[in-house]
């Protein structure tokens, strides 16, 4: 049976140092969706990164696109755009800032987290308006599916809500997008499994890590002192990683866990080997891609997808009476 091609859009911020949470939560499912012949567009969202990271943006954007390609996204099939090169994103975002009430933005969990520790008056406007630019990214391409990690779910729901409200008020212009979570939508920190793995987490496994670095980090992963009935967060996280990187070993470790015969050192050793084996070809490919190639990918991707962005924006303007 032939399934209908769907429009897929997703993005990542070029804030440096991708980790396996980013890879498992987003990029890996980008590759899967592309390989199922969907119409995908992926973005390096540098204007989103600008809200928190103002250094090395250009270099980080290039390196991020290298990781996306090295992981299996084929820019011939799926355009990889640099957000700032398609001004329709910021133009549509401005329209949304004029339509959306502040209350919707104040309730965003990520905004609450990111403004923590910053004096009230010093919080940047861009941090608050961030989800509106994200909604513009998604809605500009008439997106049906948005593959992301759990932490972005609320933003996608907001984008869907913005589309619904706009369509009701001005006539149907936007497709209503749906979130798609991966098998590992929330990879937790190895050191503190109550928190998600993040770019600031020094024990997070970076895509660039060597076999020794991976080993050192996995060996330090928090487990629990004695296997009990209630599985700890740390163990759950290690099992979730085994399920993806070494699925053939999962049933056996689960059985050992149940029988209370499991040795975490064995699980950690196998996981270290499996992650290293998975990342090795990606790292090899990453090192072969030049910055020049990426600039060409950005240029060609923009050319390919710009007509769709222009079409949507002109429909939006027409609907609201902007001449
Ligand atoms: P960003 O750059 O913070 O993260 C990129 C992707 O990685 C996922 N992720 C994780 N998944 C599982 N476990 C983790 N520990 C983990 N940490 C991060 C994120 O959920 C995300 O999918 N706002 C977005 C970027 C963006 C975007 C968009 C995404 C801008 N416009 C439009 C989709 C559609 C962000 O900050 O992602």
Short mmCIF file of C-alpha atoms and ligand atoms in Angstrom, two decimals:
data_model
loop_
_atom_site.label_atom_id
_atom_site.label_comp_id
_atom_site.label_asym_id
_atom_site.label_seq_id
_atom_site.Cartn_x
_atom_site.Cartn_y
_atom_site.Cartn_z
CA UNK A 1 0.00 0.00 0.00
CA UNK A 2 1.38 3.41 -0.93
CA UNK A 3 1.32 5.98 1.88
CA UNK A 4 0.93 9.68 1.16
CA UNK A 5 4.08 11.81 1.23
CA UNK A 6 3.98 14.23 4.09
CA UNK A 7 5.59 17.64 4.44
CA UNK A 8 8.13 17.47 7.25
CA UNK A 9 9.96 20.42 8.81
CA UNK A 10 12.36 20.64 11.72
CA UNK A 11 15.24 22.76 12.94
CA UNK A 12 18.18 22.85 15.30
CA UNK A 13 19.98 25.82 16.84
CA UNK A 14 23.67 26.21 15.96
CA UNK A 15 24.78 26.68 19.54
CA UNK A 16 27.80 24.33 19.28
CA UNK A 17 28.43 20.78 20.45
CA UNK A 18 25.60 18.48 19.41
CA UNK A 19 24.93 15.61 21.82
CA UNK A 20 23.24 12.23 21.44
CA UNK A 21 20.02 13.72 22.87
CA UNK A 22 19.80 16.05 19.86
CA UNK A 23 20.69 13.17 17.58
CA UNK A 24 18.16 10.70 18.99
CA UNK A 25 15.42 13.24 19.63
CA UNK A 26 15.60 14.88 16.24
CA UNK A 27 18.22 14.19 13.54
CA UNK A 28 17.85 10.41 13.59
CA UNK A 29 14.14 10.66 12.94
CA UNK A 30 14.76 13.27 10.25
CA UNK A 31 16.75 10.61 8.41
CA UNK A 32 14.00 8.02 8.92
CA UNK A 33 11.30 10.37 7.62
CA UNK A 34 13.44 11.30 4.63
CA UNK A 35 14.08 7.63 3.86
CA UNK A 36 10.33 6.99 3.93
CA UNK A 37 10.16 9.41 0.96
CA UNK A 38 8.51 12.34 2.69
CA UNK A 39 8.98 15.94 1.53
CA UNK A 40 11.40 17.16 4.16
CA UNK A 41 12.90 20.58 4.86
CA UNK A 42 15.47 20.95 7.63
CA UNK A 43 16.80 24.18 9.03
CA UNK A 44 19.83 25.49 10.86
CA UNK A 45 17.99 28.11 12.90
CA UNK A 46 20.65 30.75 13.49
CA UNK A 47 18.17 33.51 14.44
CA UNK A 48 16.91 31.26 17.23
CA UNK A 49 20.48 30.67 18.41
CA UNK A 50 21.02 34.44 18.46
CA UNK A 51 18.62 34.73 21.42
CA UNK A 52 21.25 33.12 23.67
CA UNK A 53 24.49 32.60 21.71
CA UNK A 54 26.06 35.52 19.90
CA UNK A 55 29.50 33.98 19.35
CA UNK A 56 30.80 31.74 16.54
CA UNK A 57 27.37 31.67 14.90
CA UNK A 58 28.67 31.26 11.35
CA UNK A 59 31.10 28.50 12.26
CA UNK A 60 28.53 26.70 14.39
CA UNK A 61 25.96 26.90 11.57
CA UNK A 62 28.36 25.27 9.14
CA UNK A 63 29.39 22.55 11.58
CA UNK A 64 25.80 21.78 12.47
CA UNK A 65 24.87 21.30 8.82
CA UNK A 66 27.88 18.98 8.49
CA UNK A 67 26.52 16.82 11.34
CA UNK A 68 23.08 16.74 9.76
CA UNK A 69 24.52 15.50 6.46
CA UNK A 70 26.98 13.10 8.13
CA UNK A 71 24.05 11.58 10.03
CA UNK A 72 22.30 10.68 6.78
CA UNK A 73 20.23 13.66 5.63
CA UNK A 74 20.75 13.91 1.87
CA UNK A 75 20.53 17.56 0.79
CA UNK A 76 19.64 16.43 -2.74
CA UNK A 77 16.43 14.98 -1.32
CA UNK A 78 15.85 17.21 1.69
CA UNK A 79 16.80 20.89 1.52
CA UNK A 80 18.89 22.05 4.49
CA UNK A 81 18.36 25.77 4.82
CA UNK A 82 20.01 28.48 6.88
CA UNK A 83 17.07 30.28 8.51
CA UNK A 84 18.56 33.80 8.21
CA UNK A 85 18.91 33.41 4.43
CA UNK A 86 15.13 33.20 3.95
CA UNK A 87 13.74 36.49 5.23
CA UNK A 88 10.15 35.21 4.92
CA UNK A 89 10.72 33.48 8.30
CA UNK A 90 11.24 36.74 10.20
CA UNK A 91 8.58 38.54 8.19
CA UNK A 92 5.93 35.97 9.06
CA UNK A 93 7.16 35.92 12.67
CA UNK A 94 6.52 39.69 12.87
CA UNK A 95 2.95 39.16 11.70
CA UNK A 96 2.49 36.59 14.47
CA UNK A 97 3.91 39.00 17.09
CA UNK A 98 1.08 41.35 16.08
CA UNK A 99 -1.59 38.66 16.44
CA UNK A 100 -0.54 36.58 19.46
CA UNK A 101 -1.27 37.69 23.02
CA UNK A 102 1.66 37.93 25.44
CA UNK A 103 -0.03 35.50 27.82
CA UNK A 104 0.52 32.62 25.38
CA UNK A 105 4.26 33.34 25.38
CA UNK A 106 4.66 33.86 29.13
CA UNK A 107 3.30 30.37 29.78
CA UNK A 108 5.93 28.60 27.63
CA UNK A 109 8.02 26.28 29.83
CA UNK A 110 11.23 26.93 27.89
CA UNK A 111 10.82 30.69 28.31
CA UNK A 112 10.36 30.23 32.05
CA UNK A 113 13.49 28.05 32.20
CA UNK A 114 15.64 30.30 30.03
CA UNK A 115 14.81 33.51 31.84
CA UNK A 116 15.68 32.00 35.23
CA UNK A 117 18.48 33.97 36.84
CA UNK A 118 18.13 36.96 34.49
CA UNK A 119 16.84 40.26 35.94
CA UNK A 120 13.27 40.98 34.83
CA UNK A 121 14.14 44.01 32.68
CA UNK A 122 17.19 42.33 31.13
CA UNK A 123 15.36 39.40 29.53
CA UNK A 124 15.66 39.80 25.75
CA UNK A 125 12.47 40.29 23.74
CA UNK A 126 13.69 37.62 21.34
CA UNK A 127 13.60 35.02 24.09
CA UNK A 128 9.92 35.69 24.64
CA UNK A 129 9.06 35.91 20.94
CA UNK A 130 11.13 32.77 20.18
CA UNK A 131 8.09 30.43 19.73
CA UNK A 132 6.56 32.83 17.19
CA UNK A 133 9.63 32.61 14.98
CA UNK A 134 9.43 28.86 15.41
CA UNK A 135 5.75 28.88 14.38
CA UNK A 136 6.72 30.91 11.32
CA UNK A 137 9.46 28.37 10.41
CA UNK A 138 6.92 25.57 10.52
CA UNK A 139 3.84 27.21 8.99
CA UNK A 140 5.72 28.83 6.11
CA UNK A 141 6.23 25.41 4.53
CA UNK A 142 2.68 24.09 5.08
CA UNK A 143 4.21 21.50 7.39
CA UNK A 144 2.27 18.42 8.45
CA UNK A 145 4.83 16.72 10.69
CA UNK A 146 7.44 18.24 13.02
CA UNK A 147 9.96 15.70 14.37
CA UNK A 148 11.43 16.99 17.63
CA UNK A 149 12.34 15.98 21.17
CA UNK A 150 9.86 16.20 24.04
CA UNK A 151 11.07 19.65 25.16
CA UNK A 152 9.76 21.23 21.93
CA UNK A 153 6.27 19.72 22.12
CA UNK A 154 4.67 22.77 23.71
CA UNK A 155 6.12 25.03 20.98
CA UNK A 156 4.67 22.84 18.23
CA UNK A 157 1.29 22.86 19.94
CA UNK A 158 1.45 26.65 20.00
CA UNK A 159 2.28 26.71 16.27
CA UNK A 160 -0.72 24.46 15.61
CA UNK A 161 -2.91 26.73 17.69
CA UNK A 162 -1.67 29.82 15.82
CA UNK A 163 -2.50 28.13 12.50
CA UNK A 164 -6.01 27.23 13.69
CA UNK A 165 -6.74 30.72 14.96
CA UNK A 166 -5.39 32.36 11.80
CA UNK A 167 -7.40 30.07 9.52
CA UNK A 168 -10.58 30.72 11.49
CA UNK A 169 -10.14 34.48 11.47
CA UNK A 170 -8.74 35.13 7.98
CA UNK A 171 -9.67 32.05 5.93
CA UNK A 172 -7.66 28.88 5.45
CA UNK A 173 -4.04 29.58 4.65
CA UNK A 174 -2.04 27.25 6.92
CA UNK A 175 -1.76 23.48 7.27
CA UNK A 176 -2.09 22.48 10.92
CA UNK A 177 1.16 20.76 11.95
CA UNK A 178 1.50 17.78 14.29
CA UNK A 179 4.40 16.91 16.54
CA UNK A 180 6.28 13.63 16.05
CA UNK A 181 8.34 12.30 18.92
CA UNK A 182 11.13 9.78 18.42
CA UNK A 183 11.73 6.56 20.31
CA UNK A 184 13.97 8.54 22.66
CA UNK A 185 12.24 11.91 22.98
CA UNK A 186 13.95 12.80 26.24
CA UNK A 187 17.47 11.49 26.77
CA UNK A 188 18.41 12.27 30.35
CA UNK A 189 21.71 13.52 31.71
CA UNK A 190 24.02 10.64 32.70
CA UNK A 191 25.25 12.56 35.74
CA UNK A 192 21.89 13.86 36.91
CA UNK A 193 19.17 11.70 35.35
CA UNK A 194 16.43 13.95 36.71
CA UNK A 195 17.47 16.55 34.11
CA UNK A 196 17.56 16.14 30.34
CA UNK A 197 20.88 15.84 28.56
CA UNK A 198 21.72 19.34 27.34
CA UNK A 199 24.50 21.25 25.62
CA UNK A 200 25.66 22.62 28.97
CA UNK A 201 25.83 19.15 30.52
CA UNK A 202 29.56 18.37 30.73
CA UNK A 203 28.87 14.65 30.90
CA UNK A 204 26.62 14.69 27.83
CA UNK A 205 27.89 12.47 25.01
CA UNK A 206 28.86 14.72 22.12
CA UNK A 207 28.66 13.45 18.54
CA UNK A 208 32.34 14.33 18.28
CA UNK A 209 33.43 12.29 21.34
CA UNK A 210 36.18 9.68 20.96
CA UNK A 211 35.72 6.09 22.16
CA UNK A 212 37.68 6.96 25.33
CA UNK A 213 35.53 9.99 26.08
CA UNK A 214 32.34 7.98 25.57
CA UNK A 215 33.67 5.30 27.88
CA UNK A 216 34.60 7.78 30.61
CA UNK A 217 31.16 9.38 30.49
CA UNK A 218 29.16 6.16 30.44
CA UNK A 219 31.21 4.67 33.27
CA UNK A 220 30.34 7.69 35.41
CA UNK A 221 26.62 7.35 34.67
CA UNK A 222 24.47 7.23 37.78
CA UNK A 223 22.74 3.87 38.33
CA UNK A 224 21.33 2.78 41.70
CA UNK A 225 22.96 1.01 44.57
CA UNK A 226 20.89 -2.18 44.43
CA UNK A 227 18.41 -3.25 41.79
CA UNK A 228 14.92 -3.02 43.29
CA UNK A 229 11.37 -3.12 42.00
CA UNK A 230 11.14 0.55 41.08
CA UNK A 231 13.59 1.23 38.27
CA UNK A 232 15.62 4.41 38.92
CA UNK A 233 15.73 7.26 36.38
CA UNK A 234 19.40 6.54 35.68
CA UNK A 235 18.77 2.89 34.82
CA UNK A 236 15.73 3.76 32.73
CA UNK A 237 17.91 6.13 30.74
CA UNK A 238 20.62 3.50 30.18
CA UNK A 239 17.99 0.99 29.09
CA UNK A 240 16.51 3.54 26.68
CA UNK A 241 19.97 3.98 25.14
CA UNK A 242 20.55 0.22 24.91
CA UNK A 243 17.18 -0.11 23.17
CA UNK A 244 18.38 2.17 20.40
CA UNK A 245 22.09 1.46 20.12
CA UNK A 246 22.09 -2.29 20.91
CA UNK A 247 18.47 -3.53 20.64
CA UNK A 248 19.62 -7.15 20.36
CA UNK A 249 20.89 -7.00 23.97
CA UNK A 250 17.83 -5.41 25.55
CA UNK A 251 15.80 -8.53 26.39
CA UNK A 252 18.75 -10.16 28.10
CA UNK A 253 19.60 -7.13 30.26
CA UNK A 254 15.93 -6.74 31.15
CA UNK A 255 15.79 -10.35 32.25
CA UNK A 256 18.93 -9.94 34.34
CA UNK A 257 17.47 -6.82 35.89
CA UNK A 258 14.31 -8.66 36.85
CA UNK A 259 16.32 -11.57 38.28
CA UNK A 260 18.53 -9.07 40.15
CA UNK A 261 21.64 -10.59 38.56
CA UNK A 262 22.46 -7.62 36.37
CA UNK A 263 25.99 -6.19 36.48
CA UNK A 264 25.85 -2.55 35.48
CA UNK A 265 29.47 -2.65 34.41
CA UNK A 266 28.50 -5.15 31.67
CA UNK A 267 25.61 -2.99 30.52
CA UNK A 268 27.85 0.09 30.48
CA UNK A 269 30.60 -1.72 28.57
CA UNK A 270 28.18 -2.93 25.89
CA UNK A 271 26.58 0.51 25.63
CA UNK A 272 29.97 2.20 25.27
CA UNK A 273 30.91 -0.14 22.43
CA UNK A 274 27.55 0.24 20.69
CA UNK A 275 27.53 4.04 20.82
CA UNK A 276 31.13 4.17 19.56
CA UNK A 277 30.25 1.83 16.70
CA UNK A 278 27.20 3.90 15.77
CA UNK A 279 29.00 7.26 15.87
CA UNK A 280 32.21 6.18 14.14
CA UNK A 281 30.95 6.33 10.50
CA UNK A 282 29.11 9.59 11.24
CA UNK A 283 32.30 11.15 12.59
CA UNK A 284 34.29 9.89 9.59
CA UNK A 285 31.80 11.46 7.17
CA UNK A 286 31.68 14.70 9.19
CA UNK A 287 35.43 15.17 8.84
CA UNK A 288 35.23 14.84 5.05
CA UNK A 289 32.71 17.64 4.46
CA UNK A 290 34.09 21.09 3.73
CA UNK A 291 32.66 24.48 4.71
CA UNK A 292 32.42 25.34 1.00
CA UNK A 293 30.16 22.36 0.39
CA UNK A 294 27.86 23.51 3.17
CA UNK A 295 27.61 27.04 1.77
CA UNK A 296 26.59 25.48 -1.55
CA UNK A 297 24.00 23.30 0.20
CA UNK A 298 22.51 26.38 1.90
CA UNK A 299 22.39 28.24 -1.43
CA UNK A 300 20.84 25.39 -3.43
CA UNK A 301 18.38 24.53 -0.65
CA UNK A 302 17.21 28.13 -0.47
CA UNK A 303 16.67 28.26 -4.21
CA UNK A 304 14.65 25.06 -4.12
CA UNK A 305 12.32 25.96 -1.28
CA UNK A 306 12.01 29.75 -1.56
CA UNK A 307 8.99 29.66 -3.94
CA UNK A 308 6.94 27.80 -1.29
CA UNK A 309 7.93 30.29 1.43
CA UNK A 310 7.05 33.20 -0.86
CA UNK A 311 3.72 31.65 -1.83
CA UNK A 312 2.62 31.12 1.77
CA UNK A 313 3.71 34.59 2.86
CA UNK A 314 1.88 36.25 -0.03
CA UNK A 315 -1.29 34.28 0.85
CA UNK A 316 -0.94 35.43 4.46
CA UNK A 317 -0.54 39.06 3.43
CA UNK A 318 -3.48 38.86 1.06
CA UNK A 319 -5.66 37.30 3.76
CA UNK A 320 -4.93 40.09 6.25
CA UNK A 321 -5.02 42.94 3.75
CA UNK A 322 -1.32 43.86 3.48
CA UNK A 323 -0.93 45.16 -0.09
P1 LIG B 1 17.43 22.62 19.99
O1 LIG B 1 18.47 23.18 19.10
O2 LIG B 1 17.47 22.98 21.43
O3 LIG B 1 17.44 21.05 19.93
C1 LIG B 1 17.37 20.37 18.70
C2 LIG B 1 16.53 19.12 18.84
O4 LIG B 1 17.07 18.25 19.81
C3 LIG B 1 16.05 17.83 20.70
N1 LIG B 1 16.65 17.55 22.02
C4 LIG B 1 16.52 16.38 22.66
N2 LIG B 1 15.87 15.24 22.34
C5 LIG B 1 15.94 14.21 23.22
N3 LIG B 1 16.63 14.29 24.39
C6 LIG B 1 17.29 15.40 24.76
N4 LIG B 1 17.97 15.44 25.90
C7 LIG B 1 17.25 16.52 23.87
N5 LIG B 1 17.79 17.76 23.91
C8 LIG B 1 17.41 18.38 22.77
C9 LIG B 1 15.09 19.00 20.73
O5 LIG B 1 13.81 18.62 21.19
C10 LIG B 1 15.08 19.42 19.29
O6 LIG B 1 14.18 18.66 18.52
N6 LIG B 1 13.41 25.43 19.19
C11 LIG B 1 14.16 24.34 18.63
C12 LIG B 1 14.68 24.61 17.24
C13 LIG B 1 13.64 25.03 16.24
C14 LIG B 1 12.68 24.19 15.63
C15 LIG B 1 11.97 25.03 14.71
C16 LIG B 1 12.37 22.84 15.77
C17 LIG B 1 13.48 26.28 15.71
N7 LIG B 1 12.47 26.28 14.80
C18 LIG B 1 10.91 24.52 13.98
C19 LIG B 1 11.31 22.34 15.00
C20 LIG B 1 10.60 23.17 14.11
C21 LIG B 1 15.35 24.09 19.55
O7 LIG B 1 15.73 24.92 20.31
O8 LIG B 1 15.98 22.92 19.37
#
